GROMACS .gro file of C-alpha atoms in nm:
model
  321
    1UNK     CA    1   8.310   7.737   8.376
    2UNK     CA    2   8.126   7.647   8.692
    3UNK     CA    3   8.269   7.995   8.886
    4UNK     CA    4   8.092   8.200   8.570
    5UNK     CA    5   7.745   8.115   8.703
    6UNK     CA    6   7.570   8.349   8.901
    7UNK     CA    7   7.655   8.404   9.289
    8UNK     CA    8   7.393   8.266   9.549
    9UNK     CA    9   7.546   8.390   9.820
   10UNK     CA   10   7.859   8.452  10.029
   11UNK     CA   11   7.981   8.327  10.320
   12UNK     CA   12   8.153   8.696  10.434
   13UNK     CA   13   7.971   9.008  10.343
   14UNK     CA   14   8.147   9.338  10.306
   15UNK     CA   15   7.870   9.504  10.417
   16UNK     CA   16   8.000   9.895  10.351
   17UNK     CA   17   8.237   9.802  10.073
   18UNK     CA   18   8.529   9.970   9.915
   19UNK     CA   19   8.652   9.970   9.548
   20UNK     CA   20   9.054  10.091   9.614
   21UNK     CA   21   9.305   9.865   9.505
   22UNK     CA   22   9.615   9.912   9.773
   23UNK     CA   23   9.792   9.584   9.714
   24UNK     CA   24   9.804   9.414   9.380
   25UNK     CA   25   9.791   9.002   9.417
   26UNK     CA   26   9.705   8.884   9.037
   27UNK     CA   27  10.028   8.727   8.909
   28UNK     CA   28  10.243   8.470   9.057
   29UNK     CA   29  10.177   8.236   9.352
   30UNK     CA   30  10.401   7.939   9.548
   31UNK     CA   31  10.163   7.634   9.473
   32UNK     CA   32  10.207   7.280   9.631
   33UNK     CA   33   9.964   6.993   9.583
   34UNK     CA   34   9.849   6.800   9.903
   35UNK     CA   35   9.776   6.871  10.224
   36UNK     CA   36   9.977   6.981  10.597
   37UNK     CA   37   9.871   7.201  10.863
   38UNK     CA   38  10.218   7.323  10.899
   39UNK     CA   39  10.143   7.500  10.560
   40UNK     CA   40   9.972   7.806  10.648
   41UNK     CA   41  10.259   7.916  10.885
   42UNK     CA   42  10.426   8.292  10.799
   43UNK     CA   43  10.770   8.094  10.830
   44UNK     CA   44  10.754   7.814  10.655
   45UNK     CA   45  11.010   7.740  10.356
   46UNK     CA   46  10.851   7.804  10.030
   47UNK     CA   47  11.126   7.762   9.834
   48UNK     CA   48  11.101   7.450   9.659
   49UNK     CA   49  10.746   7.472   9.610
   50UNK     CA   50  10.598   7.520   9.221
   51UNK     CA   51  10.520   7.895   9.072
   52UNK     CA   52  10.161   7.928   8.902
   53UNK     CA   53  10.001   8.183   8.771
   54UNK     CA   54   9.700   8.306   8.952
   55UNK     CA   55   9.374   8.361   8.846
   56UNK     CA   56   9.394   8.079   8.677
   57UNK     CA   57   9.262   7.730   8.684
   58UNK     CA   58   9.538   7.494   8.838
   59UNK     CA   59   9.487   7.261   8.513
   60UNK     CA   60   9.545   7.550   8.261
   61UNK     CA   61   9.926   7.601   8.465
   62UNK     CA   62  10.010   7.202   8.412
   63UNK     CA   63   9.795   7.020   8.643
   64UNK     CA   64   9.537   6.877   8.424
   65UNK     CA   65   9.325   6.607   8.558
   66UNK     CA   66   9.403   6.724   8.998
   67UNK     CA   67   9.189   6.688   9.206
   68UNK     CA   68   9.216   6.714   9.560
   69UNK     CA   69   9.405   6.940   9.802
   70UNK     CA   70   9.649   7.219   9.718
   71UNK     CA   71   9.757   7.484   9.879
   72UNK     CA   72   9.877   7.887   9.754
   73UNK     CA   73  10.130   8.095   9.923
   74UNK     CA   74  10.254   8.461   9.886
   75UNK     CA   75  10.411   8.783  10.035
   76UNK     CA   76  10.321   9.106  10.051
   77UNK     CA   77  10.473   9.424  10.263
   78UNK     CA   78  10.290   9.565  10.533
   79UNK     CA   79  10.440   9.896  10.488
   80UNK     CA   80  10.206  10.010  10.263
   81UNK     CA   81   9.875   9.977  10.438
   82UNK     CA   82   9.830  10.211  10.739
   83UNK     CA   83   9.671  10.116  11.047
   84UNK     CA   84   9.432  10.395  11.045
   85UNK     CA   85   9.237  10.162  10.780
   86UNK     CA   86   9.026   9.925  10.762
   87UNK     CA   87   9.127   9.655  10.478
   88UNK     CA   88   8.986   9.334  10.333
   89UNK     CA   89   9.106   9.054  10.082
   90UNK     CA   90   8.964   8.968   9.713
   91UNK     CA   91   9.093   8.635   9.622
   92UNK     CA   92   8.825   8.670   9.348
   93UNK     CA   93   8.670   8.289   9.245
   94UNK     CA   94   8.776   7.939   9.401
   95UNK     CA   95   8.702   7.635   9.298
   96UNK     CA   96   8.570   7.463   9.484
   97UNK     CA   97   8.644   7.527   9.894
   98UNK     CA   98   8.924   7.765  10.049
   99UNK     CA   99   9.034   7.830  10.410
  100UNK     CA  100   9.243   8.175  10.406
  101UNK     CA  101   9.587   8.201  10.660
  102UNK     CA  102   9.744   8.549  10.687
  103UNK     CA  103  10.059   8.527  10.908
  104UNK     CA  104   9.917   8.197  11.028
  105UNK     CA  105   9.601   8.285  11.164
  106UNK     CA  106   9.280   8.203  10.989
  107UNK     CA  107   9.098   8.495  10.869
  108UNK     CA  108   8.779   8.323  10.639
  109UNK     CA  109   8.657   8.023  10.437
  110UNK     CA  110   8.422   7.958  10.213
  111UNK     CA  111   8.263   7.623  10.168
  112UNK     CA  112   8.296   7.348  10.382
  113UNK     CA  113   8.652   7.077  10.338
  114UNK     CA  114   8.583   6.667  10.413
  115UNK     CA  115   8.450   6.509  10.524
  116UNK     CA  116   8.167   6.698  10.541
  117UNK     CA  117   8.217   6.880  10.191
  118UNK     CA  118   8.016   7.180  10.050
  119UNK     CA  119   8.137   7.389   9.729
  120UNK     CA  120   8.132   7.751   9.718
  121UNK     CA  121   8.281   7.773   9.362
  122UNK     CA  122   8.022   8.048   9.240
  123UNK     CA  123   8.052   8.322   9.613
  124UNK     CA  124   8.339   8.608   9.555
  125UNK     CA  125   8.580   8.557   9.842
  126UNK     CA  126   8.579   8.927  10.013
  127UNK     CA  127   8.774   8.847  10.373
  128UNK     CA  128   8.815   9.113  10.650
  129UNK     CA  129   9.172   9.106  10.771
  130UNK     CA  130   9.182   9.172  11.139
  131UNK     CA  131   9.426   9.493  11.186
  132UNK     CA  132   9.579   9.319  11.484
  133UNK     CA  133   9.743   9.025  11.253
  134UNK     CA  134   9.897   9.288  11.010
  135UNK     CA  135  10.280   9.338  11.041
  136UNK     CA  136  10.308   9.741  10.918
  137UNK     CA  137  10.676   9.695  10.932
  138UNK     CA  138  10.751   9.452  10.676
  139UNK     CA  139  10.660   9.081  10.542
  140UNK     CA  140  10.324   8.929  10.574
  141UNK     CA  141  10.254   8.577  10.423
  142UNK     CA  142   9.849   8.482  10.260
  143UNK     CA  143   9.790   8.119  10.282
  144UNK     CA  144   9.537   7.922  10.086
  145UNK     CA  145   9.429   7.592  10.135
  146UNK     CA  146   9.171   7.469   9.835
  147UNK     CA  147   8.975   7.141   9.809
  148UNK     CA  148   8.847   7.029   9.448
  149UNK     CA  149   8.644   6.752   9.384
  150UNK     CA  150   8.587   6.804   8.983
  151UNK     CA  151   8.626   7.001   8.645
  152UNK     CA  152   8.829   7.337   8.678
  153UNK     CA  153   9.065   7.370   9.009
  154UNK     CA  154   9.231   7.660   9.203
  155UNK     CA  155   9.195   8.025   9.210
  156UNK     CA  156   9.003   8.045   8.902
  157UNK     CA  157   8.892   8.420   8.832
  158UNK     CA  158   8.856   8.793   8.985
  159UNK     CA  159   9.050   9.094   9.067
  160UNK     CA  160   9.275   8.944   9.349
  161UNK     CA  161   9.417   9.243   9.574
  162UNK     CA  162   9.420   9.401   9.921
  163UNK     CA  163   9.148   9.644   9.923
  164UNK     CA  164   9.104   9.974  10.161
  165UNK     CA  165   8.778   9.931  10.258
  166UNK     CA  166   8.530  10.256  10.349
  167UNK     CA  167   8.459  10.113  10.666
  168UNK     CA  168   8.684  10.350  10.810
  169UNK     CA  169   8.363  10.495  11.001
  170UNK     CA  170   8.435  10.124  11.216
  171UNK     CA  171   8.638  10.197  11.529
  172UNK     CA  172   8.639   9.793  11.587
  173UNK     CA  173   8.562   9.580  11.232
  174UNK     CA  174   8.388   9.311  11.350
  175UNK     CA  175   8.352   9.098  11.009
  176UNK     CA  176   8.471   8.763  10.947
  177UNK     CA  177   8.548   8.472  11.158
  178UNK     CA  178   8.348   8.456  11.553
  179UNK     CA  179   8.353   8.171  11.739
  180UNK     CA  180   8.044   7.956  11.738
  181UNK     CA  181   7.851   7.636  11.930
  182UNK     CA  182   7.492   7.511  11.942
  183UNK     CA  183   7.389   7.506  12.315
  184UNK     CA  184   7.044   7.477  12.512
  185UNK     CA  185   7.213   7.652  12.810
  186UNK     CA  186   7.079   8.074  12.848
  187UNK     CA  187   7.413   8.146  13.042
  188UNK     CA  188   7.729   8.190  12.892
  189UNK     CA  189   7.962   7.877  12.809
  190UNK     CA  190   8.267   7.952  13.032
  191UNK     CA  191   8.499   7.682  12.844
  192UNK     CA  192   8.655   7.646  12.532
  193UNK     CA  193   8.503   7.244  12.410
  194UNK     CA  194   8.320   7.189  12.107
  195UNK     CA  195   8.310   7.563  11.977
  196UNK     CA  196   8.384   7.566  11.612
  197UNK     CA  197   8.436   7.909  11.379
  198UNK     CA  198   8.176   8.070  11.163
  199UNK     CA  199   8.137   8.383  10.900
  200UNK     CA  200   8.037   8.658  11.016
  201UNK     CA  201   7.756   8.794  10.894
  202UNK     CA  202   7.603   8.504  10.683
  203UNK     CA  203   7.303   8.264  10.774
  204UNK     CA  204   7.465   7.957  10.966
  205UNK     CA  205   7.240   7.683  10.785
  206UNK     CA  206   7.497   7.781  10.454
  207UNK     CA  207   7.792   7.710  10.698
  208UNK     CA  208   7.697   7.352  10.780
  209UNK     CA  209   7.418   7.398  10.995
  210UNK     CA  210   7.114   7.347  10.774
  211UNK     CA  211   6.824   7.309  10.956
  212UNK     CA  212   6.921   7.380  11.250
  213UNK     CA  213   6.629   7.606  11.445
  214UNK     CA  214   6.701   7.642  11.802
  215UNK     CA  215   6.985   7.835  12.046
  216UNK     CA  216   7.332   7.947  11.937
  217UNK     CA  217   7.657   8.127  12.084
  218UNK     CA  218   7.858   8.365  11.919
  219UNK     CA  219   8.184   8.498  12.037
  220UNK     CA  220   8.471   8.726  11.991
  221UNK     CA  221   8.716   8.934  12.125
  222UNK     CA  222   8.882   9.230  12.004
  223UNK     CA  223   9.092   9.537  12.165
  224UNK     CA  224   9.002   9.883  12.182
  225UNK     CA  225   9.248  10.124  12.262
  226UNK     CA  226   9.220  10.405  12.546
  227UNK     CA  227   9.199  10.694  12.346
  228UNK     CA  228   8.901  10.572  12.148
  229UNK     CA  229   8.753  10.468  12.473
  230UNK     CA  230   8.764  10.831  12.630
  231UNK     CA  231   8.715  11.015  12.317
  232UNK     CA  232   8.309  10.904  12.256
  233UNK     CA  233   8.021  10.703  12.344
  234UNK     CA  234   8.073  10.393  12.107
  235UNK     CA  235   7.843  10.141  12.016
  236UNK     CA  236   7.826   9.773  11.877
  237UNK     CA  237   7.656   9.744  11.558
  238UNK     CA  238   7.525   9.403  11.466
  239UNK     CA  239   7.353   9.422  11.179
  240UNK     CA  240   7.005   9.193  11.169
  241UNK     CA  241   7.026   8.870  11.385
  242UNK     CA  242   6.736   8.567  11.318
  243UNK     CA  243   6.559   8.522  11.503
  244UNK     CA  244   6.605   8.654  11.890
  245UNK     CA  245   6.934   8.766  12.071
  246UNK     CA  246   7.067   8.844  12.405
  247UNK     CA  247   7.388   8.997  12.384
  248UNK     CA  248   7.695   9.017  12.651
  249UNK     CA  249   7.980   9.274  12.678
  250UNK     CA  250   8.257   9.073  12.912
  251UNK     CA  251   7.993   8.881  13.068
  252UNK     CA  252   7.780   9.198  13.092
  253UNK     CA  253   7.427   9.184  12.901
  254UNK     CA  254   7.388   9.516  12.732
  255UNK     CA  255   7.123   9.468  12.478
  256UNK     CA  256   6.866   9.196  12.375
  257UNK     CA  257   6.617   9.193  12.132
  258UNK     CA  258   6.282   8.960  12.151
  259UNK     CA  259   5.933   9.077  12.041
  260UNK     CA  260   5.861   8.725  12.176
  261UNK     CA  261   5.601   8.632  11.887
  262UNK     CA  262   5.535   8.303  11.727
  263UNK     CA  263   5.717   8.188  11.381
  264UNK     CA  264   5.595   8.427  11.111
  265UNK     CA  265   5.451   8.653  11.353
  266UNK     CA  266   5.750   8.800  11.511
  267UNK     CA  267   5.964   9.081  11.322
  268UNK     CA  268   6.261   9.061  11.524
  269UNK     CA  269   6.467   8.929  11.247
  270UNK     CA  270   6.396   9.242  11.067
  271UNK     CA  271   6.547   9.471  11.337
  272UNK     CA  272   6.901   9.631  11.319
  273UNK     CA  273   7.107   9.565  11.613
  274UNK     CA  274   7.270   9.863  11.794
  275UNK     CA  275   7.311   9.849  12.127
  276UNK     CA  276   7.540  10.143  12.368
  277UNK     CA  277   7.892  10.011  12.488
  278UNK     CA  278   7.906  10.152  12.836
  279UNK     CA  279   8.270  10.318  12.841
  280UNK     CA  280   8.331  10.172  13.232
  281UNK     CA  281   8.280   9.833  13.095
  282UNK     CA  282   8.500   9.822  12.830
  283UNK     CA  283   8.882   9.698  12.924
  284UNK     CA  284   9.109   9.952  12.743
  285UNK     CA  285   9.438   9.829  12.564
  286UNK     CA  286   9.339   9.533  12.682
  287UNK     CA  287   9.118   9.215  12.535
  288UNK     CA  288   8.734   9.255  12.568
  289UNK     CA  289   8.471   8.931  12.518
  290UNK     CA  290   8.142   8.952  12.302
  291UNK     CA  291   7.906   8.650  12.361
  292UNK     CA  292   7.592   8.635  12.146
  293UNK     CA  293   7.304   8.414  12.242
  294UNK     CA  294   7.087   8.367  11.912
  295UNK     CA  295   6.791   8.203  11.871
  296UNK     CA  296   6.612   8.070  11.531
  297UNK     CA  297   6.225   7.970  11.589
  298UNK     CA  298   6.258   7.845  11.171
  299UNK     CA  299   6.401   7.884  10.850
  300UNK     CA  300   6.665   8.062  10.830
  301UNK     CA  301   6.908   8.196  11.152
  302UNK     CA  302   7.241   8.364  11.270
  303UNK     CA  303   7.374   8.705  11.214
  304UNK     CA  304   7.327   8.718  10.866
  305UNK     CA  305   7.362   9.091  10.754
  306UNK     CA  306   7.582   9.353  10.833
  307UNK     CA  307   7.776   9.601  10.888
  308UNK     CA  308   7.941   9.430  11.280
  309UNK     CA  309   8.158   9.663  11.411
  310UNK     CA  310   8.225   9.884  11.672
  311UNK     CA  311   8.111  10.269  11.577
  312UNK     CA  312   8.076  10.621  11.804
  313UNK     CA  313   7.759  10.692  11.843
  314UNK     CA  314   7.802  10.964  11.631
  315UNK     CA  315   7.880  10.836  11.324
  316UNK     CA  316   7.631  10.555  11.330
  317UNK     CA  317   7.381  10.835  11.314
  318UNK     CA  318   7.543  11.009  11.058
  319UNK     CA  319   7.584  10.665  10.838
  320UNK     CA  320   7.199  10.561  10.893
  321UNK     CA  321   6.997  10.867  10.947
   0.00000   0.00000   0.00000
């Protein structure tokens, strides 16, 4: 089988990664071949819709010979993760594309769906899940939407689960999807036209932007509350950017990186990304905007290794010292 092969890469990297198993998903799924938007909502009616067995191939669960879209849906109760931890989803092998909905909101894909179609049947999906889509009291839906184009179909292999992840050292997990948009302009892009998403940390030319050398934006929000805020001199962790960055804390720059050497000259891609959050700066309770100006001078370019995240000072230095 094609997802048996060994993995080239991954479009989300859990860059500190942990092995517990909180939430067991291997067993049965809601399938539906096809394809509607209005799919990947918590609320929609399920009911009619086939049961499969997942991992399996879709063919080997009586739809030999589909290809196409399809799309898997399931529950599972937010009551027993904690939001003290940080957690991330295995959905194991799939063949060939997938674009993952928790509660609605889209959390990671792998791949790229027509028209402009890419498989990613050999990367191990490994999503973050934002803490802030979670519902602790009760019933969360996962969404899958998956585009085949040959052979074997469907979530075809792995240990499918919610996963406590040892990132717990991460005030703010920063994996997974940012917001993203080629630009030529150095100041940053005040509306919301022609961005599209990205994963977070991976090069962008396996995300549809092959050979693509020149200036990028990056952005995301997140919310911090005030107790972390007064408690300790934090700092944003970007992993290793290629090539350059100059990076802005809601619309303030607070770190940049640029040895400004020629292509295979400069080192900057090699350089870990830390830069101090001044606390005054930061909006507390409230929602805070990074922008990321990145730019490749060749080969390959984005944020493409971790950890991202929000850390105290103090345990960075404990973690890489």
């Amino acid at each position: 089988m094609k997802h048996l092969l060994s993995i080239t890469f991954a479009f989300t990297l859990i860059s500190i990664s942990g092995t517990a198993q909180v939430i067991n998903l291997t067993g049965k799924w809601k399938f539906q071949v096809g394809d509607k938007p209005s799919w990947s909502a918590a609320k929609y009616d399920d009911t009619n819709w086939e049961v499969i067995q997942a991992p399996s191939s879709w063919e080997e669960e009586g739809f030999n010979g589909y290809d196409g879209f399809a799309w898997y849906r399931k529950k599972f109760d937010g009551r027993l993760l904690s939001k003290d931890e940080n957690y991330y989803l295995n959905m194991g092998y799939i063949d060939d594309c997938d674009e993952i909905y928790i509660n609605g909101t889209l959390i990671g894909f792998s791949g790229s769906m027509p028209p402009k179609f890419k498989t990613a049947y050999n990367a191990e999906r490994k999503y973050s899940i934002p803490n802030d889509i979670i519902d602790y009291k009760g019933e969360n839906t996962i969404a899958i939407r998956v585009f085949d184009v040959t052979i074997t179909g469907g979530i075809v292999d792995g240990r499918l689960g919610i996963y406590k992840s040892s990132k717990s050292r991460m005030v703010v997990d920063l994996d997974g999807l940012w917001n993203f948009r080629t630009s030529d302009d150095w100041e940053p892009i005040k509306d919301d036209k022609g961005w599209g998403k990205i994963m977070v940390p991976s090069p962008w030319e396996q995300q549809g932007y092959s050979h693509y050398d020149g200036f990028v934006w990056y952005k995301r929000t997140f919310t911090i509350s005030a107790t972390v805020v007064d408690k300790e001199e934090l700092v944003l962790v970007l992993g290793k950017i290629d090539d350059f960055d100059k990076t802005y804390l809601n619309g303030k720059v607070i770190g940049k990186t640029n040895d400004r050497k020629a292509y295979l000259q400069s080192r900057s891609f090699d350089e870990r990304r830390v830069y101090v959050i001044p606390a005054n700066l930061l909006i507390k309770n409230g929602i805070n905007t990074i922008e990321i100006l990145v730019q490749d001078i060749g080969d390959r370019g984005g944020i493409y290794e971790g950890p991202i995240g929000i850390m105290t000072k103090s345990s960075y230095e404990w973690y890489f010292d």
